[in-house]
Coordinates of C-alpha atoms in Angstrom, one line a residue:
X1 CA 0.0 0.0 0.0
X2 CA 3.1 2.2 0.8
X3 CA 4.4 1.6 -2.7
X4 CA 1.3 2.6 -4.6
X5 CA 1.0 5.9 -2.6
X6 CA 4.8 6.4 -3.3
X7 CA 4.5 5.5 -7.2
X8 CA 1.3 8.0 -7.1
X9 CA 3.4 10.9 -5.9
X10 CA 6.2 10.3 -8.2
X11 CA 3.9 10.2 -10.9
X12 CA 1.8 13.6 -9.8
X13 CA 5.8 14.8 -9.3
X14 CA 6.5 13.9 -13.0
X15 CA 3.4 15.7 -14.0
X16 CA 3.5 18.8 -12.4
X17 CA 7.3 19.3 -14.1
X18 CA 6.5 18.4 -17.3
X19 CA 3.4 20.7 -17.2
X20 CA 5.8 23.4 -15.8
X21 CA 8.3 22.5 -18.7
X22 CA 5.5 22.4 -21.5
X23 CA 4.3 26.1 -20.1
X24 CA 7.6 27.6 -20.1
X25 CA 8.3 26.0 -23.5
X26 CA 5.1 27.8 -25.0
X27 CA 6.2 31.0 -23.4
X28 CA 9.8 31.1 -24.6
X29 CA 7.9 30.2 -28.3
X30 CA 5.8 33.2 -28.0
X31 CA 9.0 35.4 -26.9
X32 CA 11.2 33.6 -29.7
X33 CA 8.5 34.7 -32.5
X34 CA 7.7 37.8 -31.0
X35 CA 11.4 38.9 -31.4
X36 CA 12.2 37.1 -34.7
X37 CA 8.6 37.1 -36.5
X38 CA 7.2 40.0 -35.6
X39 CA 8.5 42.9 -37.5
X40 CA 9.8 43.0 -41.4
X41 CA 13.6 43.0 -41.8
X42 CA 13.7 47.1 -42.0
X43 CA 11.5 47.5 -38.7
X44 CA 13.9 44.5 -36.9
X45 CA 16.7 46.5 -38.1
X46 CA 15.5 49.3 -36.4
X47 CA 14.6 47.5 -33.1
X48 CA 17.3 44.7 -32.2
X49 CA 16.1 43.3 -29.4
X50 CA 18.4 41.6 -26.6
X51 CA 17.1 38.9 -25.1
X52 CA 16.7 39.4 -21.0
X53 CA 16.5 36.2 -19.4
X54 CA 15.9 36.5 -15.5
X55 CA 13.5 34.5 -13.4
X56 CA 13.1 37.6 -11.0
X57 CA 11.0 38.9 -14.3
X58 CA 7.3 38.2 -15.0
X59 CA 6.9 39.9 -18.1
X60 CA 10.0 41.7 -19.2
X61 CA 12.1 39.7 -22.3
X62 CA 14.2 42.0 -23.7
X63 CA 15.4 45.4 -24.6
X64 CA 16.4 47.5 -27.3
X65 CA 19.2 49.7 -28.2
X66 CA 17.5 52.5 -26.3
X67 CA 17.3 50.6 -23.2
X68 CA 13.6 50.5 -23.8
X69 CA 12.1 47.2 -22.7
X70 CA 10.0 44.9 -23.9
X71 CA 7.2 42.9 -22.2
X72 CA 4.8 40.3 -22.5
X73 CA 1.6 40.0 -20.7
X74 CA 1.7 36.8 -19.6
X75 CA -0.3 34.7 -16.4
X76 CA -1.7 31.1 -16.4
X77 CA -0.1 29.9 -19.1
X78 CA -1.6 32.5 -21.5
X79 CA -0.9 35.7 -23.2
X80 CA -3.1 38.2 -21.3
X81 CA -4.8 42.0 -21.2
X82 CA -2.5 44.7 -19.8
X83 CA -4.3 46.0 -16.7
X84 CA -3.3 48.9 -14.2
X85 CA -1.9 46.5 -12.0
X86 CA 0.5 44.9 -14.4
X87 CA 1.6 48.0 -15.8
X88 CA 2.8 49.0 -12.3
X89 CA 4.5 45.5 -12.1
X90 CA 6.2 46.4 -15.4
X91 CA 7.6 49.7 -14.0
X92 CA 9.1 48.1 -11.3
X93 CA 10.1 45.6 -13.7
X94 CA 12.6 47.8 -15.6
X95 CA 13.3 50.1 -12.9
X96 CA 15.1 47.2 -11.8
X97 CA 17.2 46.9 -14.7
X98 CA 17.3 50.5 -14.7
X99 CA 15.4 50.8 -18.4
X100 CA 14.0 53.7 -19.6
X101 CA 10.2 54.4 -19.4
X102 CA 9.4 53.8 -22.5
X103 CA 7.5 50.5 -22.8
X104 CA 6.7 48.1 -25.4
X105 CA 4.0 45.8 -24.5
X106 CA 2.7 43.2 -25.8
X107 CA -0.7 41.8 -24.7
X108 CA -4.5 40.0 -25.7
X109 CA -5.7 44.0 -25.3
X110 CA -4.6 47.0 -23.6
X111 CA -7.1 47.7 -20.8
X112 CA -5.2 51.3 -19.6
X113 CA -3.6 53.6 -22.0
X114 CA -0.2 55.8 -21.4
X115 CA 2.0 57.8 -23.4
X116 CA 5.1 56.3 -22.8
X117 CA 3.5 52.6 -23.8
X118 CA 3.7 51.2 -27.3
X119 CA 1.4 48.2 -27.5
X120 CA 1.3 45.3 -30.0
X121 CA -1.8 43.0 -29.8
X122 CA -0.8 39.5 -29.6
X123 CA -3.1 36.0 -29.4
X124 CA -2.4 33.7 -27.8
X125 CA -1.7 31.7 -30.5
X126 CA 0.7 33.2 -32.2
X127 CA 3.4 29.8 -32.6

């Protein structure tokens, strides 16, 4: 009876982290296209985006050769709306890397609206 319980949790173990491997697999897809897709080869020209990898971020990816950084909206394993809540978790996002205030955000819809953000619907499925 022991075993079974013990084969049970290695199995629920085994699910969990290849669910968490399958989610962070489709997120690093959408980030991937998002910086190699996305724009024509005169518009990527102007943007090259590094490639920010730091598990202290939620939603920031990358910057440019402004220092302007890029974000993706992303919760529950999905591409998501940008609400006033996440926009203040994206300021303190690139305060933190000390990026300039100038955002590009990607997002399902855009839910507040500043000055300083440039926004780029995105579905979900997008790979």
């Amino acid at each position: 009876m022991k075993i079974e319980h013990t084969t049970v949790m290695i199995d629920k173990s085994l699910d969990e982290a290849i669910m968490n491997y399958e989610l962070t697999t489709k997120k690093e897809n959408i980030i991937e296209y998002l910086i190699n897709e996305h724009w024509s080869s005169r518009e990527k020209s102007k943007f090259l985006i590094s490639r920010i990898r730091n598990d202290s971020s939620k939603y920031l990816f990358g910057k440019n050769n402004k220092n302007e950084g890029f974000y993706l909206v992303w919760n529950n394993n999905a591409v998501r709306d940008l609400t006033k809540d996440i926009y203040q978790d994206i300021i303190k996002e690139g305060k933190d890397f000390n990026l300039s205030t100038k955002y590009h955000i990607f997002g399902t819809g855009m839910l507040i609206s500043r000055k300083n953000i440039t926004f780029y619907k995105t579905e979900n499925d997008v790979v």
